[in-house]
Short mmCIF file of C-alpha atoms in Angstrom, two decimals:
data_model
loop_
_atom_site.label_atom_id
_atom_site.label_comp_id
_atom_site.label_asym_id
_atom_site.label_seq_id
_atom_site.Cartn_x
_atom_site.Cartn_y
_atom_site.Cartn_z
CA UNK A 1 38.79 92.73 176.66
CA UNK A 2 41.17 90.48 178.72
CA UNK A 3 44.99 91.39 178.80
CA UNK A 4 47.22 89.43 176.51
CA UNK A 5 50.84 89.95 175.15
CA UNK A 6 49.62 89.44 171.15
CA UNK A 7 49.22 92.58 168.94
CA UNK A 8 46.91 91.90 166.30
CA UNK A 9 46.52 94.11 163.28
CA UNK A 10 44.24 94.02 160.24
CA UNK A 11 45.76 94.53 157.08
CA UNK A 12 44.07 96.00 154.04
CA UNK A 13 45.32 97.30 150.84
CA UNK A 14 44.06 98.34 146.98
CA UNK A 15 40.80 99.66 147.99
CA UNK A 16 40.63 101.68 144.41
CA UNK A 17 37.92 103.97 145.84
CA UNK A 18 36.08 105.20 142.70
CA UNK A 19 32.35 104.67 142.78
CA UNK A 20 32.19 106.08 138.79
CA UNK A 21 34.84 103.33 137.82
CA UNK A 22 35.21 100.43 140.72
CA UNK A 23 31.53 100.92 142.39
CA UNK A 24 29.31 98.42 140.14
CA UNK A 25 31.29 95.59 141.63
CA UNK A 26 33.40 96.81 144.77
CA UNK A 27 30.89 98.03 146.80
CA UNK A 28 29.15 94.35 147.20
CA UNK A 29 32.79 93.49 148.31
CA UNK A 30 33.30 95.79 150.77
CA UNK A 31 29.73 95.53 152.11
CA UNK A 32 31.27 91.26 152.75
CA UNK A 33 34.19 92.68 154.24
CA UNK A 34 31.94 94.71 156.53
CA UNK A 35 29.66 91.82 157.67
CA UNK A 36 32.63 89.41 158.18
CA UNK A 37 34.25 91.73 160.51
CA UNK A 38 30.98 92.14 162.34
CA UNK A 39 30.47 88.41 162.43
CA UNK A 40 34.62 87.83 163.76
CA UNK A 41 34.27 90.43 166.23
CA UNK A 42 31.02 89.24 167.14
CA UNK A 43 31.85 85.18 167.46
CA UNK A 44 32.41 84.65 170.58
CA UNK A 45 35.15 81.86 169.89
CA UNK A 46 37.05 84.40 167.93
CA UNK A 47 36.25 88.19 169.02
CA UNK A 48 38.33 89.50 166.70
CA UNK A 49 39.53 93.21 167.71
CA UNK A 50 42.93 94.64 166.07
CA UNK A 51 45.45 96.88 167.85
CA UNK A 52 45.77 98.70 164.22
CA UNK A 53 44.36 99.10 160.83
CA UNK A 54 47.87 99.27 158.00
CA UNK A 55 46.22 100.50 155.14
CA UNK A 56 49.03 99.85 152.48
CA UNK A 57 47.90 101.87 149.40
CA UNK A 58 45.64 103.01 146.69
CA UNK A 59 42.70 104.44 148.51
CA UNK A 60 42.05 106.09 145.65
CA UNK A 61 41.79 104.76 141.98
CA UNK A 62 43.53 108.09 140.88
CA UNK A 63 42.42 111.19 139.09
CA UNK A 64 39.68 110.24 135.98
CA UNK A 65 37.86 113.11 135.18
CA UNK A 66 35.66 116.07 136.80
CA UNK A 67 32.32 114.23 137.72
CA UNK A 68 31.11 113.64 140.39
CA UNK A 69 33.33 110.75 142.57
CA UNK A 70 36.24 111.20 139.98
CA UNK A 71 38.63 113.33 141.69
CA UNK A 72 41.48 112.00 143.95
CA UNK A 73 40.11 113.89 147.16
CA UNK A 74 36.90 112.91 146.61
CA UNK A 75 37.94 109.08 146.80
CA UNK A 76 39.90 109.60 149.64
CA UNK A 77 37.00 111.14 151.31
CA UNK A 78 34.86 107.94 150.72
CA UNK A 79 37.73 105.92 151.55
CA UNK A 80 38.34 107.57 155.03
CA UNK A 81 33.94 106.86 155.55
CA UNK A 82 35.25 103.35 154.78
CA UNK A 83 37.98 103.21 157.02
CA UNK A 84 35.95 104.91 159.49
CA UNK A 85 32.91 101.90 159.25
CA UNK A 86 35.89 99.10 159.47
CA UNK A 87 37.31 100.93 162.92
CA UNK A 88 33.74 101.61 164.42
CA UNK A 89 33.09 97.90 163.66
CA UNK A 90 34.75 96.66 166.86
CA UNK A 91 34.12 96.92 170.53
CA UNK A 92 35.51 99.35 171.76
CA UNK A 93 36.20 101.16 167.79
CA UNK A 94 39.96 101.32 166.86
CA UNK A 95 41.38 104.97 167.42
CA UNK A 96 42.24 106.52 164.21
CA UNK A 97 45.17 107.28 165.97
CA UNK A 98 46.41 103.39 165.64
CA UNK A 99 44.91 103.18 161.88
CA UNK A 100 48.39 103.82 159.60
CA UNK A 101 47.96 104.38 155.70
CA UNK A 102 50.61 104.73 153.40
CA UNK A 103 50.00 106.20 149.92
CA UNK A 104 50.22 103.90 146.59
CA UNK A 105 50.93 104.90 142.56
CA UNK A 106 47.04 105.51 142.50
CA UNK A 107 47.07 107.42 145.72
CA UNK A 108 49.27 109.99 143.25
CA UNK A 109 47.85 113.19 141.51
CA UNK A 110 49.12 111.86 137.82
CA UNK A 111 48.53 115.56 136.70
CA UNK A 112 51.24 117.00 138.58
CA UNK A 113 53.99 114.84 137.43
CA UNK A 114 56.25 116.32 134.80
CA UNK A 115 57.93 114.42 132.23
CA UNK A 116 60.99 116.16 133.44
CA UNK A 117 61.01 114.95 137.20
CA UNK A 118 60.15 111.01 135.98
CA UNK A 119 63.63 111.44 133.58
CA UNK A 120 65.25 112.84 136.50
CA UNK A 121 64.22 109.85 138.93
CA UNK A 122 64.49 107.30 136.29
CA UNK A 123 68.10 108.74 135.64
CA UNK A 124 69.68 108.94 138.74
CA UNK A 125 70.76 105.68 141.21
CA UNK A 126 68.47 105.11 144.44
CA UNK A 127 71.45 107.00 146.51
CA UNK A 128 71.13 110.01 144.87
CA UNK A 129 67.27 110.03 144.97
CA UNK A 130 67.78 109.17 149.02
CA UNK A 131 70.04 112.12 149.02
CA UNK A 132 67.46 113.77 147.39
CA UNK A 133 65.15 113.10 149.72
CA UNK A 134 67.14 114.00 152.64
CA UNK A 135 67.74 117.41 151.39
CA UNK A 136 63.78 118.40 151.15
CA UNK A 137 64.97 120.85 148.77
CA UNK A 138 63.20 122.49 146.16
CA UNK A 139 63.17 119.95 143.19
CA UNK A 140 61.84 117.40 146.03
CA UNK A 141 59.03 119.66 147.27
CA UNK A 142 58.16 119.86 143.56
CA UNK A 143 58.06 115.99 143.35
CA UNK A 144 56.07 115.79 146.19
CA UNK A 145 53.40 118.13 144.51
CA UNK A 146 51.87 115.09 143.58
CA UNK A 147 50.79 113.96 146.75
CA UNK A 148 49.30 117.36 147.84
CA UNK A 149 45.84 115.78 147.72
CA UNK A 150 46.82 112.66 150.13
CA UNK A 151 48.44 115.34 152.63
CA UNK A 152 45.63 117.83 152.43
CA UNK A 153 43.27 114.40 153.12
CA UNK A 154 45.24 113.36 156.32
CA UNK A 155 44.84 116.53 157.63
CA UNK A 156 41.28 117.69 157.36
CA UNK A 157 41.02 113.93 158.46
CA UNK A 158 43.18 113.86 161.62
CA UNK A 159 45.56 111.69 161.39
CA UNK A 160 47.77 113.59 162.57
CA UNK A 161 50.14 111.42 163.73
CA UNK A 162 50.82 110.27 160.06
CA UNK A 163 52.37 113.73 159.69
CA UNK A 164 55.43 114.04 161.86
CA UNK A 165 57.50 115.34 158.54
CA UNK A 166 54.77 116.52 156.66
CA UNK A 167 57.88 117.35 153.66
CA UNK A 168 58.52 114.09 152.99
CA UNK A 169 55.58 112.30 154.57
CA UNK A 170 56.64 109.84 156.32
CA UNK A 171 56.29 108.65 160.09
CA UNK A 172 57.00 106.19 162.94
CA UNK A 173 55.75 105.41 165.51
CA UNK A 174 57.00 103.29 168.87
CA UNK A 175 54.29 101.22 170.35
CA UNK A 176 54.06 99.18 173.81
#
């Protein structure tokens, strides 16, 4: 791949993984997400190859029962598969180390949030919550309960490097 000074990225959000609930008509799509790729990094006028995969949200469609497919860790596992066909799909595959995901409200455990934490959040001004989040006490730890299933996933994944402050989950990262 020649040199150039353009980063390219690929973009991709609202996945919903949920075969039970989404798969009927989402898996034709991302099967036509797959072969587009494959044709844009294939086309020889195009040869499409992003620097990094953002993944901005709702990997998951969120807890909806105990079959089979319906539990949050469960989508994210099939999501990551998915992720992992989308990198491998260029030449040479995109590190997971430059693929960047950032949970959304579906990528959230819904059973472990209280009614007490939501009056607390929907009480208090977005200082106080930043405060709150800058202390990493207790009562945030608890609110962060919720996304115990997208921390567990990034790290039995490896991405690793989405996990600098694995208390409040979030990251940067500097790039040449």
């Amino acid at each position: 791949i020649p040199m150039t000074s353009d980063l390219t990225w690929l973009h991709l959000s609202a996945l919903h993984y949920c075969d039970p609930s989404t798969g009927w008509d989402a898996r034709n799509v991302r099967l036509s997400m797959l072969d587009d790729l494959k044709k844009l990094a294939d086309d020889p006028s195009v040869r499409l190859r992003p620097d990094l995969i953002f993944f901005t949200g709702d990997l998951g469609f969120g807890v909806v029962g105990n079959k089979p497919g319906e539990a949050l860790i469960e989508q994210f596992e099939t999501g990551h598969a998915f992720l992992d066909r989308i990198r491998k799909v260029f030449e040479p595959e995109i590190p997971l180390s430059n693929v960047f995901i950032v949970p959304g409200n579906h990528d959230v455990n819904r059973n472990l949030v209280t009614k007490d934490q939501t009056f607390w959040l929907d009480a208090h001004s977005h200082e106080e919550i930043t405060e709150l989040i800058k202390s990493a006490n207790l009562q945030w730890r608890r609110n962060m309960e919720r996304l115990e299933d997208y921390k567990n996933f990034l790290q039995s994944k490896g991405y690793h490097h989405l996990l600098q402050n694995p208390v409040r989950l979030i990251y940067a990262q500097c790039r040449d």
